[in-house]
Amino acid sequence: MRKPVIAGNWKMHKLIGESVDTAVELRDLVSNAGHSEVVIAPVFTALRSVADRLEGSNVRVAAQDCSTKAEHTARTGEVCADMLKDAGATYVIIGHSERRQFNGETDETVNAKVKAALKHGLVCIVCVGEDLSQRESGDAQKVVATQVSGGLAGLTLTDMERIIIAYEPVWAIGTGRTATPEQAQEMHGFIRRAIASSHSKECADSVRILYGGSVKPDNIADLMDREDIDGALVGGASLEAGSFASIVNYR
Ligand code: 13P
């Protein structure tokens, strides 16, 4: 039995006050959502304030990135995993396509960040996904397989217990063009088979694979209906507590 995860990625939106207001509103709207883990990812500067207000609730806090370095060192502008924990995060999103696109992240940096985050006990939401030209040229599975094997390279079965994979086709992010449930299921099944061969069948059966890309209150139920879709990583529709709560309470 895989417990669903519905995570909201707020990206570079909301000041501290707005983040707290949305978090508090959400907390009250999803207080009965025991069927799913509920996670929100505010910007770094809002983590502590949001985490304080969510204490004792069923909403968890994620950071949107972490350093490749696990120890405190000279890396101006970076934030490492134990600092995120210190600020109240228990999850971290790693390798989002926007970081790959705008910050030059590679499967190697993703792998180093995952290892640094695991060292400090964070749960990692590792993002993968092809862009439009890769899908149109028929390379989507090849691209995703490389991202999965590179991002998770060297992880033990114990490490894998703290890994959640998010399949986010780049062409579906912020475009309103969701992958169909069939397209998403096909890739999720493919990822699960890849994990079965790189790790074990048991590991593949237990790893949660989330879908991300234009998830909205009106398409979440169809996506969640598919065998290998274990939750969602939601961008735009997570910014407003009401719409994110409708996604969480999709059943
Ligand atoms: P949208 O839900 O806005 O398409 O964003 C998806 C995403 O990138 C979540 O990480």
mmCIF file of C-alpha atoms and ligand atoms in Angstrom:
data_model
loop_
_atom_site.group_PDB
_atom_site.id
_atom_site.type_symbol
_atom_site.label_atom_id
_atom_site.label_comp_id
_atom_site.label_asym_id
_atom_site.label_seq_id
_atom_site.Cartn_x
_atom_site.Cartn_y
_atom_site.Cartn_z
ATOM 1 C CA MET A 1 0.000 0.000 0.000
ATOM 2 C CA ARG A 2 1.537 3.314 -1.074
ATOM 3 C CA LYS A 3 0.220 6.337 0.815
ATOM 4 C CA PRO A 4 -0.494 9.148 -1.651
ATOM 5 C CA VAL A 5 1.458 12.397 -1.421
ATOM 6 C CA ILE A 6 -0.035 15.684 -2.572
ATOM 7 C CA ALA A 7 2.646 18.363 -2.597
ATOM 8 C CA GLY A 8 2.376 22.032 -3.487
ATOM 9 C CA ASN A 9 5.408 23.733 -4.982
ATOM 10 C CA TRP A 10 5.003 27.458 -4.476
ATOM 11 C CA LYS A 11 8.113 28.230 -6.547
ATOM 12 C CA MET A 12 9.239 31.876 -6.224
ATOM 13 C CA HIS A 13 5.880 33.167 -5.004
ATOM 14 C CA LYS A 14 4.597 34.739 -1.776
ATOM 15 C CA LEU A 15 6.249 36.868 0.890
ATOM 16 C CA ILE A 16 6.389 35.517 4.444
ATOM 17 C CA GLY A 17 3.045 36.969 5.505
ATOM 18 C CA GLU A 18 1.204 35.608 2.463
ATOM 19 C CA SER A 19 2.871 32.234 2.891
ATOM 20 C CA VAL A 20 1.723 31.987 6.492
ATOM 21 C CA ASP A 21 -1.810 33.071 5.611
ATOM 22 C CA THR A 22 -2.131 30.475 2.851
ATOM 23 C CA ALA A 23 -0.595 27.766 5.024
ATOM 24 C CA VAL A 24 -2.974 28.453 7.915
ATOM 25 C CA GLU A 25 -5.989 28.461 5.603
ATOM 26 C CA LEU A 26 -4.842 25.219 4.017
ATOM 27 C CA ARG A 27 -4.146 23.598 7.382
ATOM 28 C CA ASP A 28 -7.777 24.081 8.382
ATOM 29 C CA LEU A 29 -9.151 22.889 5.030
ATOM 30 C CA VAL A 30 -7.191 19.625 4.973
ATOM 31 C CA SER A 31 -7.295 18.703 8.652
ATOM 32 C CA ASN A 32 -9.294 15.547 7.837
ATOM 33 C CA ALA A 33 -7.143 14.420 4.924
ATOM 34 C CA GLY A 34 -5.699 11.312 6.564
ATOM 35 C CA HIS A 35 -5.666 9.429 3.237
ATOM 36 C CA SER A 36 -2.694 11.425 1.972
ATOM 37 C CA GLU A 37 0.523 13.119 3.017
ATOM 38 C CA VAL A 38 0.104 16.851 2.427
ATOM 39 C CA VAL A 39 3.216 18.908 1.771
ATOM 40 C CA ILE A 40 3.836 22.539 0.842
ATOM 41 C CA ALA A 41 7.085 24.040 -0.381
ATOM 42 C CA PRO A 42 7.400 27.778 0.349
ATOM 43 C CA VAL A 43 10.484 29.850 -0.461
ATOM 44 C CA PHE A 44 13.456 29.466 1.904
ATOM 45 C CA THR A 45 12.801 32.725 3.721
ATOM 46 C CA ALA A 46 9.273 31.637 4.709
ATOM 47 C CA LEU A 47 10.102 28.099 5.874
ATOM 48 C CA ARG A 48 10.451 28.789 9.593
ATOM 49 C CA SER A 49 7.348 30.985 9.880
ATOM 50 C CA VAL A 50 5.235 28.507 7.920
ATOM 51 C CA ALA A 51 6.557 25.497 9.829
ATOM 52 C CA ASP A 52 5.773 27.161 13.170
ATOM 53 C CA ARG A 53 2.168 27.732 12.168
ATOM 54 C CA LEU A 54 1.776 24.162 10.884
ATOM 55 C CA GLU A 55 3.150 22.488 13.971
ATOM 56 C CA GLY A 56 0.819 19.768 15.207
ATOM 57 C CA SER A 57 -1.100 19.735 11.900
ATOM 58 C CA ASN A 58 -1.012 17.148 9.119
ATOM 59 C CA VAL A 59 0.658 19.519 6.641
ATOM 60 C CA ARG A 60 4.406 19.065 6.205
ATOM 61 C CA VAL A 61 6.933 21.543 4.901
ATOM 62 C CA ALA A 62 9.366 21.065 2.020
ATOM 63 C CA ALA A 63 12.226 23.192 0.778
ATOM 64 C CA GLN A 64 12.548 23.715 -2.981
ATOM 65 C CA ASP A 65 16.267 22.921 -3.245
ATOM 66 C CA CYS A 66 19.350 22.217 -1.169
ATOM 67 C CA SER A 67 23.103 22.413 -1.536
ATOM 68 C CA THR A 68 25.204 19.550 -2.885
ATOM 69 C CA LYS A 69 27.321 20.041 0.233
ATOM 70 C CA ALA A 70 26.179 18.306 3.394
ATOM 71 C CA GLU A 71 28.570 20.185 5.689
ATOM 72 C CA HIS A 72 28.780 23.870 6.574
ATOM 73 C CA THR A 73 31.357 25.405 4.278
ATOM 74 C CA ALA A 74 32.197 28.332 2.022
ATOM 75 C CA ARG A 75 29.366 28.334 -0.552
ATOM 76 C CA THR A 76 27.951 31.845 -0.705
ATOM 77 C CA GLY A 77 24.211 31.869 -1.279
ATOM 78 C CA GLU A 78 23.690 28.155 -0.708
ATOM 79 C CA VAL A 79 21.571 26.474 1.958
ATOM 80 C CA CYS A 80 22.379 22.969 3.131
ATOM 81 C CA ALA A 81 20.083 20.183 4.271
ATOM 82 C CA ASP A 82 20.525 20.476 8.027
ATOM 83 C CA MET A 83 19.724 24.202 7.775
ATOM 84 C CA LEU A 84 16.492 23.295 6.026
ATOM 85 C CA LYS A 85 15.670 20.851 8.795
ATOM 86 C CA ASP A 86 16.544 23.520 11.317
ATOM 87 C CA ALA A 87 14.040 25.809 9.567
ATOM 88 C CA GLY A 88 11.287 23.177 9.858
ATOM 89 C CA ALA A 89 11.443 21.344 6.516
ATOM 90 C CA THR A 90 11.164 17.560 6.487
ATOM 91 C CA TYR A 91 11.054 17.184 2.683
ATOM 92 C CA VAL A 92 13.079 18.764 -0.102
ATOM 93 C CA ILE A 93 12.332 19.033 -3.822
ATOM 94 C CA ILE A 94 15.441 18.240 -5.863
ATOM 95 C CA GLY A 95 16.131 18.590 -9.571
ATOM 96 C CA HIS A 96 13.021 20.501 -10.572
ATOM 97 C CA SER A 97 13.052 21.157 -14.327
ATOM 98 C CA GLU A 98 13.264 24.915 -13.671
ATOM 99 C CA ARG A 99 16.493 24.358 -11.763
ATOM 100 C CA ARG A 100 17.787 22.133 -14.548
ATOM 101 C CA GLN A 101 16.820 24.770 -17.127
ATOM 102 C CA PHE A 102 17.772 28.019 -15.369
ATOM 103 C CA ASN A 103 20.457 26.927 -12.907
ATOM 104 C CA GLY A 104 22.305 24.352 -14.974
ATOM 105 C CA GLU A 105 21.538 21.391 -12.737
ATOM 106 C CA THR A 106 22.514 17.999 -14.094
ATOM 107 C CA ASP A 107 21.837 14.433 -13.016
ATOM 108 C CA GLU A 108 25.197 14.581 -11.191
ATOM 109 C CA THR A 109 24.242 17.636 -9.127
ATOM 110 C CA VAL A 110 20.823 16.114 -8.469
ATOM 111 C CA ASN A 111 22.526 12.956 -7.199
ATOM 112 C CA ALA A 112 24.875 14.937 -4.949
ATOM 113 C CA LYS A 113 21.961 16.960 -3.536
ATOM 114 C CA VAL A 114 19.945 13.809 -2.886
ATOM 115 C CA LYS A 115 22.855 12.268 -0.990
ATOM 116 C CA ALA A 116 23.391 15.455 1.035
ATOM 117 C CA ALA A 117 19.684 15.630 1.899
ATOM 118 C CA LEU A 118 19.526 11.954 2.877
ATOM 119 C CA LYS A 119 22.502 12.415 5.144
ATOM 120 C CA HIS A 120 20.399 14.786 7.215
ATOM 121 C CA GLY A 121 17.248 12.670 7.095
ATOM 122 C CA LEU A 122 15.132 14.713 4.693
ATOM 123 C CA VAL A 123 12.667 13.014 2.367
ATOM 124 C CA CYS A 124 13.640 13.846 -1.231
ATOM 125 C CA ILE A 125 11.142 14.573 -3.979
ATOM 126 C CA VAL A 126 13.294 13.963 -7.044
ATOM 127 C CA CYS A 127 11.939 15.510 -10.245
ATOM 128 C CA VAL A 128 12.348 14.054 -13.720
ATOM 129 C CA GLY A 129 10.655 14.711 -17.048
ATOM 130 C CA GLU A 130 11.236 15.216 -20.744
ATOM 131 C CA ASP A 131 10.720 18.397 -22.730
ATOM 132 C CA LEU A 132 8.457 18.753 -25.744
ATOM 133 C CA SER A 133 11.085 18.076 -28.413
ATOM 134 C CA GLN A 134 12.220 14.958 -26.578
ATOM 135 C CA ARG A 135 8.636 13.681 -26.409
ATOM 136 C CA GLU A 136 7.988 14.496 -30.048
ATOM 137 C CA SER A 137 11.124 12.712 -31.166
ATOM 138 C CA GLY A 138 10.132 9.600 -29.215
ATOM 139 C CA ASP A 139 12.923 9.923 -26.662
ATOM 140 C CA ALA A 140 10.832 10.578 -23.547
ATOM 141 C CA GLN A 141 11.470 7.214 -21.876
ATOM 142 C CA LYS A 142 15.161 7.294 -22.687
ATOM 143 C CA VAL A 143 15.510 10.781 -21.178
ATOM 144 C CA VAL A 144 13.571 9.894 -18.041
ATOM 145 C CA ALA A 145 15.462 6.608 -17.590
ATOM 146 C CA THR A 146 18.759 8.536 -17.678
ATOM 147 C CA GLN A 147 17.480 11.105 -15.165
ATOM 148 C CA VAL A 148 16.221 8.393 -12.811
ATOM 149 C CA SER A 149 19.382 6.291 -12.943
ATOM 150 C CA GLY A 150 21.674 9.341 -12.717
ATOM 151 C CA GLY A 151 19.726 11.063 -9.951
ATOM 152 C CA LEU A 152 19.427 7.937 -7.829
ATOM 153 C CA ALA A 153 22.875 6.478 -8.572
ATOM 154 C CA GLY A 154 24.465 4.689 -5.649
ATOM 155 C CA LEU A 155 21.412 4.821 -3.384
ATOM 156 C CA THR A 156 20.843 1.804 -1.144
ATOM 157 C CA LEU A 157 17.477 0.169 -0.512
ATOM 158 C CA THR A 158 17.369 1.993 2.845
ATOM 159 C CA ASP A 159 18.053 5.325 1.106
ATOM 160 C CA MET A 160 15.215 4.577 -1.299
ATOM 161 C CA GLU A 161 12.723 4.550 1.588
ATOM 162 C CA ARG A 162 13.180 8.343 1.708
ATOM 163 C CA ILE A 163 12.854 8.904 -2.037
ATOM 164 C CA ILE A 164 9.729 10.096 -3.806
ATOM 165 C CA ILE A 165 9.918 10.529 -7.578
ATOM 166 C CA ALA A 166 7.978 13.280 -9.353
ATOM 167 C CA TYR A 167 7.410 12.817 -13.071
ATOM 168 C CA GLU A 168 6.861 16.302 -14.490
ATOM 169 C CA PRO A 169 6.871 16.509 -18.272
ATOM 170 C CA VAL A 170 8.277 19.979 -18.983
ATOM 171 C CA TRP A 171 5.681 20.611 -21.703
ATOM 172 C CA ALA A 172 2.910 20.234 -19.115
ATOM 173 C CA ILE A 173 4.342 22.620 -16.512
ATOM 174 C CA GLY A 174 2.463 25.897 -16.257
ATOM 175 C CA THR A 175 0.971 25.391 -19.719
ATOM 176 C CA GLY A 176 -2.484 24.131 -18.823
ATOM 177 C CA ARG A 177 -1.670 21.141 -21.013
ATOM 178 C CA THR A 178 -1.767 18.176 -18.605
ATOM 179 C CA ALA A 179 -0.416 14.831 -19.712
ATOM 180 C CA THR A 180 -3.362 12.522 -20.202
ATOM 181 C CA PRO A 181 -3.827 9.958 -17.442
ATOM 182 C CA GLU A 182 -2.743 7.345 -20.026
ATOM 183 C CA GLN A 183 0.485 9.199 -20.882
ATOM 184 C CA ALA A 184 1.270 9.702 -17.198
ATOM 185 C CA GLN A 185 0.474 6.096 -16.270
ATOM 186 C CA GLU A 186 2.656 4.825 -19.109
ATOM 187 C CA MET A 187 5.667 6.788 -17.841
ATOM 188 C CA HIS A 188 5.007 5.985 -14.177
ATOM 189 C CA GLY A 189 4.850 2.262 -14.994
ATOM 190 C CA PHE A 190 8.074 2.620 -16.945
ATOM 191 C CA ILE A 191 9.798 4.378 -14.008
ATOM 192 C CA ARG A 192 8.599 1.700 -11.593
ATOM 193 C CA ARG A 193 10.000 -1.057 -13.819
ATOM 194 C CA ALA A 194 13.299 0.835 -14.016
ATOM 195 C CA ILE A 195 13.467 0.958 -10.192
ATOM 196 C CA ALA A 196 12.664 -2.763 -10.054
ATOM 197 C CA SER A 197 15.698 -3.498 -12.181
ATOM 198 C CA SER A 198 18.074 -0.982 -10.571
ATOM 199 C CA HIS A 199 17.004 -1.739 -6.984
ATOM 200 C CA SER A 200 14.384 -4.421 -6.295
ATOM 201 C CA LYS A 201 10.796 -5.340 -7.004
ATOM 202 C CA GLU A 202 9.890 -4.593 -3.388
ATOM 203 C CA CYS A 203 11.522 -1.170 -3.597
ATOM 204 C CA ALA A 204 9.707 -0.421 -6.870
ATOM 205 C CA ASP A 205 6.397 -1.495 -5.334
ATOM 206 C CA SER A 206 6.813 0.862 -2.403
ATOM 207 C CA VAL A 207 8.336 3.984 -4.006
ATOM 208 C CA ARG A 208 5.808 6.802 -4.505
ATOM 209 C CA ILE A 209 5.727 8.319 -7.988
ATOM 210 C CA LEU A 210 3.950 11.675 -8.243
ATOM 211 C CA TYR A 211 2.712 13.359 -11.388
ATOM 212 C CA GLY A 212 3.250 17.090 -11.923
ATOM 213 C CA GLY A 213 2.230 19.446 -14.729
ATOM 214 C CA SER A 214 -0.999 21.473 -14.762
ATOM 215 C CA VAL A 215 -2.668 19.413 -12.042
ATOM 216 C CA LYS A 216 -5.977 21.063 -11.153
ATOM 217 C CA PRO A 217 -9.012 20.231 -8.986
ATOM 218 C CA ASP A 218 -10.816 18.940 -12.095
ATOM 219 C CA ASN A 219 -8.165 16.526 -13.357
ATOM 220 C CA ILE A 220 -6.682 15.120 -10.137
ATOM 221 C CA ALA A 221 -9.227 12.311 -9.665
ATOM 222 C CA ASP A 222 -8.630 10.859 -13.153
ATOM 223 C CA LEU A 223 -4.883 10.935 -12.610
ATOM 224 C CA MET A 224 -5.105 9.347 -9.145
ATOM 225 C CA ASP A 225 -7.236 6.580 -10.586
ATOM 226 C CA ARG A 226 -4.221 5.128 -12.375
ATOM 227 C CA GLU A 227 -2.350 2.250 -10.837
ATOM 228 C CA ASP A 228 1.096 3.820 -10.734
ATOM 229 C CA ILE A 229 0.176 7.437 -9.950
ATOM 230 C CA ASP A 230 0.678 7.931 -6.220
ATOM 231 C CA GLY A 231 0.086 11.643 -5.886
ATOM 232 C CA ALA A 232 0.819 15.008 -7.396
ATOM 233 C CA LEU A 233 3.322 17.828 -7.339
ATOM 234 C CA VAL A 234 1.218 20.913 -7.941
ATOM 235 C CA GLY A 235 2.461 24.349 -8.966
ATOM 236 C CA GLY A 236 -0.025 27.084 -9.904
ATOM 237 C CA ALA A 237 -3.076 25.420 -8.374
ATOM 238 C CA SER A 238 -1.314 25.111 -5.000
ATOM 239 C CA LEU A 239 -0.924 28.861 -4.540
ATOM 240 C CA GLU A 240 -4.508 29.298 -3.435
ATOM 241 C CA ALA A 241 -5.516 27.296 -0.332
ATOM 242 C CA GLY A 242 -9.003 26.499 -1.623
ATOM 243 C CA SER A 243 -7.906 25.007 -4.931
ATOM 244 C CA PHE A 244 -5.026 23.088 -3.360
ATOM 245 C CA ALA A 245 -7.373 21.730 -0.681
ATOM 246 C CA SER A 246 -9.759 20.540 -3.426
ATOM 247 C CA ILE A 247 -6.863 18.665 -4.984
ATOM 248 C CA VAL A 248 -5.885 17.133 -1.632
ATOM 249 C CA ASN A 249 -9.523 16.194 -0.955
ATOM 250 C CA TYR A 250 -10.013 14.760 -4.460
ATOM 251 C CA ARG A 251 -11.821 11.663 -3.231
HETATM 252 P P1 13P B 1 2.044 23.671 -12.643
HETATM 253 O O1 13P B 1 1.130 22.850 -11.739
HETATM 254 O O2 13P B 1 1.877 25.137 -12.456
HETATM 255 O O3 13P B 1 1.994 23.207 -14.049
HETATM 256 O O4 13P B 1 3.550 23.370 -12.112
HETATM 257 C C1 13P B 1 3.964 22.070 -11.944
HETATM 258 C C2 13P B 1 5.270 22.067 -11.254
HETATM 259 O O5 13P B 1 6.271 22.468 -11.810
HETATM 260 C C3 13P B 1 5.308 21.590 -9.862
HETATM 261 O O6 13P B 1 6.611 21.399 -9.430
#
